[in-house]
Coordinates of C-alpha atoms in Angstrom, one line a residue:
Chain P
M155 CA 0.5 0.0 0.2
P156 CA 1.6 3.0 -0.9
I157 CA 1.9 6.6 2.0
L158 CA 0.2 9.1 1.1
L159 CA 1.0 11.1 3.7
Q160 CA 3.6 11.5 5.5
V161 CA 4.6 13.9 8.6
N162 CA 8.0 15.3 9.0
N163 CA 9.1 16.7 12.5
L164 CA 5.7 18.5 12.8
S165 CA 5.8 20.9 15.6
K166 CA 3.8 24.4 16.3
S167 CA 4.7 26.2 19.2
F168 CA 3.1 29.9 20.0
R169 CA 4.4 33.0 21.2
I170 CA 3.6 34.5 24.6
G171 CA 3.3 38.3 25.8
R172 CA 4.8 41.1 23.2
K173 CA 8.0 42.0 25.2
W174 CA 11.1 41.7 22.4
F175 CA 13.7 40.6 25.0
N176 CA 12.8 37.7 26.6
Q177 CA 10.6 36.2 24.4
K178 CA 8.6 33.4 25.7
Y179 CA 7.3 30.3 23.4
F180 CA 4.3 28.2 24.5
T181 CA 4.6 24.8 22.3
A182 CA 1.6 23.7 21.6
L183 CA 2.7 20.4 19.2
E184 CA 5.9 19.0 19.7
P185 CA 7.7 17.9 16.2
I186 CA 6.1 14.5 15.4
S187 CA 6.2 12.5 12.6
F188 CA 4.2 9.9 11.5
E189 CA 2.9 8.5 7.6
V190 CA -0.7 7.7 6.4
Q191 CA -2.0 5.1 3.5
A192 CA -4.3 5.4 1.2
H193 CA -7.6 3.3 2.3
H194 CA -6.8 4.1 6.4
T195 CA -7.5 6.0 9.2
L196 CA -6.0 7.3 11.7
A197 CA -7.5 8.2 14.8
I198 CA -5.8 11.1 17.4
V199 CA -7.4 10.5 21.0
G200 CA -6.3 13.1 24.0
E201 CA -7.1 15.0 26.2
T202 CA -8.8 19.2 25.7
G203 CA -5.4 20.8 25.2
S204 CA -2.8 18.1 23.9
G205 CA -2.5 19.6 21.3
K206 CA -4.7 17.5 18.6
S207 CA -6.5 19.9 17.1
T208 CA -3.4 21.9 17.0
L209 CA -2.1 19.2 14.6
A210 CA -5.9 19.1 12.4
K211 CA -4.6 23.1 12.0
L212 CA -1.9 23.0 10.5
L213 CA -2.6 19.5 8.6
V214 CA -6.0 21.5 6.7
G215 CA -3.4 24.3 6.1
A216 CA -5.4 26.8 9.1
E217 CA -2.4 27.3 10.9
L218 CA 1.3 28.7 9.5
P219 CA 3.8 25.0 11.2
S220 CA 7.7 26.2 13.4
T221 CA 9.2 23.7 12.3
G222 CA 8.3 20.5 9.6
S223 CA 7.2 19.4 6.7
I224 CA 4.5 16.7 5.3
K225 CA 4.6 15.1 2.4
L226 CA 1.6 13.8 -0.3
N227 CA 2.7 11.8 -2.2
G228 CA 6.2 12.7 -2.0
Q229 CA 5.4 16.4 -2.7
T230 CA 5.4 18.6 -0.9
L231 CA 3.3 20.6 0.8
Q232 CA 4.0 23.7 0.6
P233 CA 2.5 26.1 3.7
G234 CA 0.6 28.8 2.9
D235 CA 0.4 27.7 -0.8
F236 CA -3.7 26.8 -0.7
K237 CA -4.7 26.0 -4.0
Q238 CA -2.6 23.1 -3.6
R239 CA -4.4 21.9 -0.2
C240 CA -7.6 22.6 -0.6
Q241 CA -7.8 20.1 -3.6
H242 CA -7.2 17.4 -1.8
V243 CA -6.9 18.0 2.1
R244 CA -10.1 18.8 3.7
M245 CA -12.0 18.9 7.1
I246 CA -15.4 18.2 8.6
F247 CA -16.0 20.3 11.5
Q248 CA -18.2 19.7 14.3
D249 CA -20.5 22.0 14.5
S250 CA -22.2 21.4 10.8
G251 CA -24.7 23.8 11.2
T252 CA -22.8 27.0 11.7
T253 CA -20.1 26.4 8.8
L254 CA -22.6 26.6 6.6
N255 CA -23.2 30.1 5.2
P256 CA -27.1 30.6 6.1
S257 CA -27.6 33.0 2.8
L258 CA -26.6 31.0 0.6
T259 CA -28.8 27.1 -1.2
I260 CA -26.8 24.2 -0.5
G261 CA -25.8 24.3 -4.5
Q262 CA -23.9 27.6 -4.2
L263 CA -22.6 26.0 -0.7
L264 CA -20.8 23.6 -3.4
N265 CA -20.4 25.7 -6.3
E266 CA -18.0 27.5 -4.3
P267 CA -15.4 25.1 -3.8
L268 CA -15.8 24.0 -7.4
Q269 CA -16.0 27.9 -8.7
I270 CA -12.1 28.2 -7.2
N271 CA -10.3 25.7 -7.7
T272 CA -10.8 23.6 -10.9
K273 CA -12.1 24.8 -14.4
L274 CA -14.6 23.2 -14.8
N275 CA -17.9 24.9 -17.1
E276 CA -21.4 25.4 -15.7
E277 CA -22.8 22.3 -17.2
D278 CA -20.2 20.0 -15.4
R279 CA -20.6 21.4 -11.9
H280 CA -24.2 21.0 -11.9
C281 CA -23.6 17.3 -13.3
L282 CA -21.1 16.9 -10.4
I283 CA -22.9 18.4 -7.7
R284 CA -25.9 16.8 -8.2
E285 CA -24.1 13.2 -8.1
T286 CA -21.7 14.7 -5.4
L287 CA -24.8 14.8 -3.6
Q288 CA -26.7 11.2 -4.6
K289 CA -23.4 9.6 -3.4
V290 CA -24.0 11.4 0.5
G291 CA -27.7 9.8 0.9
L292 CA -29.0 13.3 0.0
L293 CA -31.4 14.2 -3.8
A294 CA -30.5 16.2 -5.9
E295 CA -33.3 18.7 -5.6
H296 CA -32.0 19.4 -2.3
M297 CA -29.8 21.7 -4.2
N298 CA -32.2 24.7 -3.9
F299 CA -33.0 24.8 -0.1
Y300 CA -30.7 26.5 2.2
P301 CA -29.3 24.7 5.4
H302 CA -31.7 25.4 7.5
M303 CA -34.5 23.7 6.5
F304 CA -32.5 20.5 6.7
S305 CA -32.1 18.3 9.8
G306 CA -28.6 17.7 11.9
G307 CA -27.3 14.5 10.5
Q308 CA -28.8 16.0 6.9
K309 CA -26.4 19.0 7.0
Q310 CA -23.4 16.9 8.3
R311 CA -23.8 15.2 4.6
I312 CA -23.9 18.3 3.0
S313 CA -20.9 19.0 5.6
L314 CA -19.4 15.6 4.4
A315 CA -20.9 16.4 0.1
R316 CA -18.5 20.3 0.8
A317 CA -15.3 17.7 1.5
I318 CA -16.0 15.2 -0.8
I319 CA -17.0 16.6 -3.7
L320 CA -13.5 17.9 -5.2
Q321 CA -11.7 14.6 -4.7
P322 CA -9.7 14.4 -1.7
Q323 CA -7.1 12.5 -0.6
V324 CA -7.1 12.8 3.0
I325 CA -10.0 14.0 5.1
I326 CA -9.6 15.0 8.0
L327 CA -13.2 14.9 10.8
D328 CA -12.4 17.4 13.6
E329 CA -14.6 15.8 16.3
A330 CA -17.5 15.7 13.8
L331 CA -19.4 12.2 14.9
A332 CA -19.9 13.7 18.3
S333 CA -22.6 15.8 18.0
L334 CA -25.0 13.6 15.8
D335 CA -27.8 11.7 17.4
P336 CA -26.8 7.5 17.9
S337 CA -28.9 6.7 15.4
L338 CA -27.5 9.3 12.3
R339 CA -23.1 8.8 14.0
S340 CA -24.4 5.1 12.4
Q341 CA -25.6 6.5 9.4
M342 CA -23.2 8.7 9.2
I343 CA -20.0 6.2 10.4
N344 CA -21.2 3.7 7.4
L345 CA -21.1 6.9 4.8
L346 CA -17.8 7.6 5.3
L347 CA -16.6 3.7 5.2
D348 CA -18.2 2.9 2.3
L349 CA -17.1 6.0 1.2
Q350 CA -13.7 5.4 2.2
E351 CA -13.9 1.7 0.0
Q352 CA -14.6 3.9 -3.3
M353 CA -12.8 6.3 -3.3
G354 CA -9.8 5.3 -1.2
L355 CA -9.7 8.2 1.1
A356 CA -7.2 8.3 4.3
Y357 CA -8.8 9.5 7.3
I358 CA -7.7 11.3 10.0
L359 CA -10.4 11.0 12.9
I360 CA -9.7 13.2 15.9
S361 CA -12.7 12.1 18.4
H362 CA -12.9 11.4 22.2
N363 CA -15.4 8.5 21.7
L364 CA -13.3 5.9 22.3
G365 CA -16.4 2.5 20.7
I366 CA -16.1 4.6 17.3
V367 CA -12.2 4.8 17.9
R368 CA -12.2 1.0 18.7
H369 CA -13.9 0.5 15.1
F370 CA -13.7 3.2 12.8
S371 CA -9.5 3.3 12.6
D372 CA -6.6 1.7 11.8
K373 CA -4.4 3.0 14.0
I374 CA -4.2 5.4 17.0
M375 CA -2.3 8.1 18.0
V376 CA -2.6 9.3 21.7
L377 CA -1.1 12.9 22.7
S378 CA -0.4 14.4 25.3
K379 CA 0.0 18.2 26.2
G380 CA 1.3 18.1 22.9
Q381 CA 3.7 14.6 22.6
V382 CA 3.4 12.1 20.3
V383 CA 2.6 9.3 24.5
E384 CA 2.1 6.0 22.2
M385 CA 1.4 5.1 18.7
G386 CA 0.2 2.2 16.2
D387 CA -3.0 -0.2 16.1
T388 CA -5.9 0.5 17.0
A389 CA -7.1 -3.2 18.6
K390 CA -3.3 -3.6 20.0
I391 CA -3.1 -0.2 21.3
L392 CA -6.5 -0.7 23.2
S393 CA -6.6 -3.7 24.1
R394 CA -3.0 -4.1 25.9
P395 CA -1.9 0.0 26.5
K396 CA 1.6 0.4 27.9
H397 CA 1.2 4.2 28.8
Q398 CA 0.0 5.6 31.9
Y399 CA -1.9 8.4 30.1
T400 CA -3.6 5.4 27.8
K401 CA -4.1 3.5 31.0
K402 CA -6.0 6.7 32.6
L403 CA -8.0 8.3 29.0
I404 CA -9.6 4.0 28.9
L405 CA -10.7 3.7 32.3
N406 CA -12.0 6.9 32.3
Q407 CA -14.6 5.7 29.6
R408 CA -14.6 2.0 31.0
F409 CA -17.9 2.4 31.1
Q410 CA -18.8 3.1 26.9
L411 CA -16.6 0.4 26.0
L412 CA -17.5 -3.0 29.1
H413 CA -20.7 -4.3 28.6
R414 CA -22.1 -4.5 32.6
Chain S
M706 CA -45.0 4.8 47.4
N707 CA -43.9 6.3 44.5
L708 CA -42.0 10.0 44.4
L709 CA -43.3 10.7 41.3
D710 CA -46.2 9.9 38.7
I711 CA -47.2 11.1 35.8
R712 CA -49.1 8.9 33.4
N713 CA -50.3 9.9 30.2
L714 CA -48.7 13.0 30.5
S715 CA -49.6 14.9 26.8
I716 CA -48.1 18.5 26.1
V717 CA -49.4 20.5 23.4
L718 CA -48.1 23.4 21.8
K719 CA -50.3 26.1 21.0
S720 CA -51.3 27.9 17.8
A721 CA -54.4 29.2 15.9
T722 CA -54.0 26.7 12.9
N723 CA -52.8 23.7 14.5
P724 CA -52.1 22.8 17.2
I725 CA -49.0 20.0 17.3
L726 CA -48.5 17.5 19.9
A727 CA -45.0 17.7 21.3
V728 CA -45.9 14.7 23.4
D729 CA -48.0 12.9 23.2
R730 CA -49.1 10.8 25.9
V731 CA -46.5 9.5 28.6
S732 CA -46.0 7.9 31.3
L733 CA -43.4 8.2 34.2
T734 CA -43.1 6.6 37.7
M735 CA -40.0 7.4 40.5
K736 CA -39.4 5.3 43.1
E737 CA -37.2 7.3 46.7
G738 CA -34.3 6.6 46.1
E739 CA -33.7 5.6 41.6
V740 CA -31.9 7.1 39.1
R741 CA -33.7 6.4 36.3
G742 CA -32.3 7.7 33.2
L743 CA -34.8 9.2 29.7
V744 CA -32.9 8.6 27.2
G745 CA -34.2 9.6 23.9
E746 CA -32.7 11.2 20.3
S747 CA -32.9 15.0 20.0
G748 CA -35.8 16.7 18.9
S749 CA -37.5 13.8 21.4
G750 CA -39.8 16.0 23.7
K751 CA -37.1 15.0 26.9
S752 CA -36.5 18.3 27.8
L753 CA -40.2 19.3 27.5
L754 CA -41.3 16.9 30.1
A755 CA -38.9 17.9 32.7
Q756 CA -39.6 20.9 31.8
A757 CA -43.6 20.2 32.6
I758 CA -42.4 18.5 35.6
I759 CA -41.0 20.9 37.3
G760 CA -43.0 24.0 36.0
V761 CA -41.0 25.9 33.9
L762 CA -43.1 25.8 30.2
D763 CA -44.6 29.6 29.3
E764 CA -48.2 30.1 27.8
K765 CA -47.6 28.9 24.2
W766 CA -47.2 25.4 25.6
H767 CA -50.4 23.2 27.0
V768 CA -49.6 20.3 29.8
D769 CA -52.8 17.5 30.5
A770 CA -52.4 14.9 32.4
D771 CA -54.7 11.5 34.3
R772 CA -52.7 11.7 36.3
F773 CA -49.8 13.7 37.9
H774 CA -48.7 13.4 41.5
W775 CA -46.2 13.8 43.4
R776 CA -45.6 11.9 46.8
G777 CA -49.5 11.2 47.0
K778 CA -50.8 15.5 45.9
D779 CA -52.7 16.1 42.7
L780 CA -49.8 18.6 40.8
M781 CA -52.9 19.7 38.7
R782 CA -55.9 20.2 41.4
L783 CA -53.3 22.5 42.4
S784 CA -53.3 26.4 42.2
V785 CA -50.1 27.7 40.6
D786 CA -48.6 29.2 43.5
E787 CA -49.2 25.9 45.8
R788 CA -48.1 23.5 43.1
K789 CA -44.4 26.0 42.8
A790 CA -44.6 25.7 46.8
I791 CA -44.2 22.2 46.6
I792 CA -41.7 21.7 43.6
S793 CA -39.5 24.8 44.6
K794 CA -39.4 22.9 48.2
D795 CA -38.0 19.4 46.7
V796 CA -37.1 19.5 43.3
A797 CA -34.5 20.9 42.1
M798 CA -33.0 20.8 38.0
I799 CA -29.4 21.0 36.5
F800 CA -29.9 22.7 32.8
Q801 CA -27.9 21.6 30.2
E802 CA -25.5 24.0 29.0
P803 CA -23.6 25.2 32.3
M804 CA -21.9 28.1 31.1
A805 CA -24.5 29.8 29.5
C806 CA -26.7 29.1 32.3
L807 CA -24.8 31.4 35.3
D808 CA -25.4 34.8 35.1
P809 CA -22.1 36.4 34.3
T810 CA -22.3 39.4 35.8
M811 CA -22.4 38.3 39.0
T812 CA -19.7 35.9 41.0
I813 CA -19.9 32.1 41.3
G814 CA -20.0 33.9 45.4
M815 CA -23.2 36.0 44.5
Q816 CA -25.0 33.6 43.0
L817 CA -24.5 30.7 45.3
T818 CA -25.0 33.1 48.4
E819 CA -28.6 33.4 47.1
A820 CA -29.3 30.5 45.9
V821 CA -29.1 29.5 49.2
D822 CA -32.8 28.7 50.9
G823 CA -33.0 31.2 53.6
E824 CA -35.4 28.8 56.0
Q825 CA -32.3 26.5 56.5
L826 CA -30.7 29.1 58.0
T827 CA -30.8 29.8 62.2
G828 CA -30.1 32.7 63.9
Y829 CA -30.5 35.9 64.3
F830 CA -30.9 38.6 61.4
W831 CA -27.2 39.4 62.2
Q832 CA -25.7 36.1 61.9
K833 CA -27.5 35.0 58.4
N834 CA -25.5 36.8 56.0
Q835 CA -22.0 34.9 57.7
Q836 CA -24.4 31.5 58.2
R837 CA -25.4 32.2 54.0
K838 CA -21.7 32.8 52.8
E839 CA -20.8 29.3 55.7
T840 CA -23.7 27.4 53.4
A841 CA -22.3 28.5 50.2
I842 CA -18.6 27.4 51.2
S843 CA -20.0 24.0 52.7
L844 CA -21.8 23.2 49.2
L845 CA -18.9 24.2 46.8
H846 CA -16.8 21.2 49.0
K847 CA -19.6 19.0 48.5
V848 CA -19.9 19.2 45.2
G849 CA -15.9 18.6 45.1
I850 CA -14.8 22.3 44.7
K851 CA -12.2 22.6 47.4
Q852 CA -10.6 26.5 47.0
H853 CA -13.5 27.4 47.5
K854 CA -11.9 31.0 48.4
I855 CA -10.7 31.1 44.5
C856 CA -14.0 29.9 42.9
L857 CA -16.2 32.1 45.5
K858 CA -15.1 35.5 44.0
K859 CA -14.6 34.7 39.6
Y860 CA -17.5 34.8 37.9
P861 CA -18.7 31.9 35.3
H862 CA -16.7 32.6 32.3
Q863 CA -13.2 32.7 33.9
L864 CA -14.4 28.7 34.8
N865 CA -13.8 25.4 33.0
E866 CA -16.9 23.9 31.6
A867 CA -16.7 20.8 34.3
L868 CA -16.0 23.3 37.1
C869 CA -19.3 25.0 36.5
Q870 CA -21.4 22.7 36.0
R871 CA -20.4 21.3 40.3
V872 CA -22.0 25.1 41.2
M873 CA -24.7 24.3 39.5
I874 CA -25.3 21.0 41.1
A875 CA -24.0 22.3 43.9
M876 CA -27.5 26.0 42.6
A877 CA -28.8 22.5 42.5
L878 CA -28.4 20.5 45.9
A879 CA -29.3 24.3 47.9
K880 CA -32.8 23.7 49.1
R881 CA -31.5 19.6 49.7
P882 CA -33.7 18.8 47.0
I883 CA -35.5 15.0 47.2
L884 CA -35.4 14.6 43.0
L885 CA -32.8 16.2 40.7
I886 CA -33.4 16.0 37.3
A887 CA -30.0 16.5 35.3
D888 CA -30.8 17.7 31.8
E889 CA -27.9 16.7 29.9
P890 CA -25.6 17.1 32.7
T891 CA -22.4 15.5 31.0
A892 CA -23.5 17.7 27.0
A893 CA -19.6 18.4 24.5
M894 CA -17.8 17.8 28.5
E895 CA -14.7 15.8 27.8
S896 CA -14.3 12.1 28.8
T897 CA -12.9 12.4 31.9
N898 CA -14.5 15.2 33.3
Q899 CA -18.0 13.4 32.5
G900 CA -16.7 10.9 34.8
Q901 CA -15.8 12.4 37.4
I902 CA -20.0 14.8 37.1
F903 CA -21.4 11.0 36.6
R904 CA -19.3 9.8 40.4
L905 CA -20.4 12.7 42.3
L906 CA -24.2 12.4 41.4
A907 CA -23.8 8.3 42.1
S908 CA -22.1 9.0 45.6
L909 CA -25.1 12.4 46.3
N910 CA -27.8 9.0 45.3
Q911 CA -26.2 6.6 47.5
L912 CA -25.1 9.1 50.8
K913 CA -28.1 10.9 50.4
N914 CA -31.2 9.0 48.9
M915 CA -31.7 11.3 46.2
S916 CA -33.4 10.3 42.7
I917 CA -32.1 11.1 40.1
L918 CA -33.9 11.5 36.5
L919 CA -31.2 11.6 33.8
I920 CA -31.8 13.0 30.7
S921 CA -29.4 12.0 28.3
H922 CA -30.0 11.5 23.7
D923 CA -27.3 8.5 24.3
L924 CA -28.1 5.1 25.7
E925 CA -24.4 3.9 26.7
N926 CA -23.4 6.7 28.4
V927 CA -25.9 6.7 31.1
T928 CA -26.3 2.8 30.8
H929 CA -23.5 2.6 33.3
W930 CA -25.0 5.2 36.4
T931 CA -29.0 4.3 36.5
N932 CA -31.4 2.1 37.7
T933 CA -34.0 1.6 35.4
I934 CA -34.8 3.8 31.8
T935 CA -37.3 5.5 30.6
V936 CA -37.0 5.6 26.0
M937 CA -38.5 7.5 24.0
Y938 CA -38.7 8.6 20.3
S939 CA -40.3 12.0 18.4
G940 CA -42.6 12.5 21.4
Q941 CA -44.1 9.4 22.4
F942 CA -43.2 6.9 25.2
V943 CA -41.3 3.8 23.8
E944 CA -40.3 1.7 27.0
A945 CA -39.1 1.5 30.4
G946 CA -37.5 -0.8 32.3
T947 CA -34.7 -1.8 34.2
T948 CA -31.2 -1.2 32.5
K949 CA -29.9 -4.7 32.6
H950 CA -33.5 -5.4 30.4
I951 CA -32.9 -2.7 28.4
F952 CA -29.6 -2.9 27.0
E953 CA -30.1 -7.0 27.1
Q954 CA -33.4 -8.0 25.5
P955 CA -35.1 -4.7 24.4
F956 CA -39.2 -5.6 23.3
H957 CA -39.2 -2.8 21.1
P958 CA -37.2 -2.3 17.7
Y959 CA -36.3 1.7 18.6
T960 CA -34.4 0.5 21.4
R961 CA -33.0 -2.2 19.9
A962 CA -31.7 -0.7 16.9
L963 CA -30.4 1.7 19.6
V964 CA -28.6 -0.7 22.0
D965 CA -27.3 -2.5 18.1
S966 CA -25.8 1.2 16.8
S967 CA -23.7 2.0 19.5
P968 CA -20.4 1.3 19.7
K969 CA -20.2 -0.4 23.2
S970 CA -22.5 -4.0 21.7
N971 CA -20.4 -3.7 18.2
S972 CA -17.2 -4.3 20.4
G973 CA -17.2 -7.9 19.3
L974 CA -18.0 -6.9 15.8
P975 CA -15.0 -7.0 13.1
A976 CA -13.6 -3.3 12.7
K977 CA -14.4 -1.3 9.8
S978 CA -18.1 -3.7 9.3
R979 CA -20.9 -1.9 8.8
L980 CA -23.2 -0.8 11.4
M981 CA -27.1 -1.3 11.7
A982 CA -28.4 1.9 11.9
L983 CA -31.8 2.9 10.7
P984 CA -32.9 4.9 8.0
G985 CA -33.9 7.8 7.7
S986 CA -33.8 11.1 10.0
I987 CA -36.3 12.1 12.8
P988 CA -39.1 13.8 12.3
I989 CA -39.6 17.8 12.4
L990 CA -43.0 18.5 15.0
Q991 CA -44.7 20.4 11.6
H992 CA -44.4 17.0 9.5
L993 CA -45.1 14.4 12.4
P994 CA -46.4 11.1 10.1
I995 CA -49.8 9.2 11.9
G996 CA -49.8 7.1 14.5
C997 CA -46.4 5.6 16.0
R998 CA -44.3 8.2 15.2
L999 CA -41.7 5.4 14.4
G1000 CA -43.3 3.9 11.6
P1001 CA -41.6 5.1 8.9
R1002 CA -38.0 3.9 9.6
C1003 CA -39.0 1.1 11.5
P1004 CA -38.0 -2.2 10.2
R1005 CA -40.9 -4.7 11.3
A1006 CA -43.5 -2.0 10.1
Q1007 CA -46.7 -2.9 9.5
Q1008 CA -50.4 -1.8 8.4
A1009 CA -51.4 -1.8 11.7
C1010 CA -48.3 0.5 12.9
V1011 CA -50.9 3.7 11.5
I1012 CA -52.9 2.8 15.1
A1013 CA -50.9 4.5 17.5
P1014 CA -50.2 0.8 20.0
K1015 CA -51.5 1.1 23.3
V1016 CA -48.8 0.4 26.8
T1017 CA -48.5 -3.2 27.3
N1018 CA -46.4 -4.7 29.9
Y1019 CA -44.7 -7.9 31.2
H1020 CA -43.6 -8.1 34.8
G1021 CA -42.4 -4.3 35.1
H1022 CA -41.5 -4.2 31.9
Q1023 CA -42.9 -1.7 29.3
F1024 CA -43.4 -0.5 26.1
S1025 CA -45.6 0.5 23.4
C1026 CA -45.4 -1.6 19.9
H1027 CA -47.9 -3.9 18.0
F1028 CA -45.1 -6.5 16.9
S1029 CA -42.8 -6.2 19.8
L1030 CA -39.5 -7.8 19.7
K1031 CA -40.9 -10.4 22.8
G1032 CA -40.9 -13.7 21.8
S1033 CA -37.9 -13.4 19.8
Y1034 CA -36.0 -13.8 23.0

């Protein structure tokens, strides 16, 4: 299996205070390296402030890294080159309701990334939007609807449609499943797994529900205070955690994983 | 004697053209010292039911019930003031989103001393202020906040969510309630904090024999902490029974689907296999199906489902379905 995404020594630190002398830095993410293959899912778990959202922002290009590089298919993704990155790395956020522009119809919403990133003419764009909506389990007529007309689960599907419409290779799910109702969540998981099979997507899943992580991911990375505590196969690590922090994390969610 | 006994409670959203039946004949009973989970997905009317119990619904809503007893007293027949006196004395509620529910312009100390019940204070009027403060501090200790000096001076935005939730619980405990209604106490919270809050509620239940009605949208989150569970769907009663029965032998297809869709029960499945899920989504209030509202999504639905099923009781396990899974176990 070819390696899709390769991250080398990526780190991020923020400057605190405005003093010119005696500058202090807060390291949100210590240098980390990892690889993700096509068709695979990497899960990132950790508490608040462990740097998992920072990592997601770095990967998608919303923040500039302090050190390190990100390679996609062996090609370096330049920090600041959004054209290249928008096509290949997309992100879905936790609260889908607030990330959709309420004054645009779904058709206009999905048209925007196509207009900016591709050279398709209007007819082709229309066809592609229609196709993508059907792919995520919505109807083509939904194109003329506004976001407020949809339920929470459907809104999450629209953000997924927006993510996959440019045929990306990597999708980052930042707590995208946390706010959904359980029956919709399993629908969404099924949909994501189907798309992964069809399109060969690689997912980076940020979640604190270890039950989902166990089901959904191949590899797991445990972050604590910006450092990688443990990394490896999901099943192995969740059944035999080595580090104290991972053990604590699993113990805290024991009531979610164990049968009564 | 049952603490709370509700039969066929309906809540109607009044409007000139077509009134909407948001909660359709739901029954709920609570015994003393019981922890009951009230589970339902968003829009199932569980928060409405809680608000109807403590009586904070405004004019738009009309509440009607066959029986609405609180410790043997019929609340429907009392006047508003009498009812308020009883409920405010015995029932307390923790609302969703603790950060949003605390007053942002007052310090925690001011809000907490305000919540302390004046009738519990013994002493002359010049001693009362001091006593109020002491009570507030002991309440904070009770919910596991040790640094009361710092906490009392802070504004809500300066504390994190788990601490705010603890302050909310402290305020709810100020009246020494018999029943605590916790409306999604851990929504949008880290799993570590979730555990802390649930453990705190469980210890209050054990030590003070306080009954808790735990409202949640996720079945698997509450199973560990409850004795009994009531499941609702789209404003209708689905199933009620002990946690063990609900989780191991659900009689209603909807409960079955909820249990099956949780990752917990799927830990035996191979990773990345398809999860069992109900098709479709939850109906919105303007377009509710007639009869059993699960109908369009239900795998076992037949023609009879256009008439809402009656509640069947089987060894204390209640369910409302024409084609239950009872025979399949």
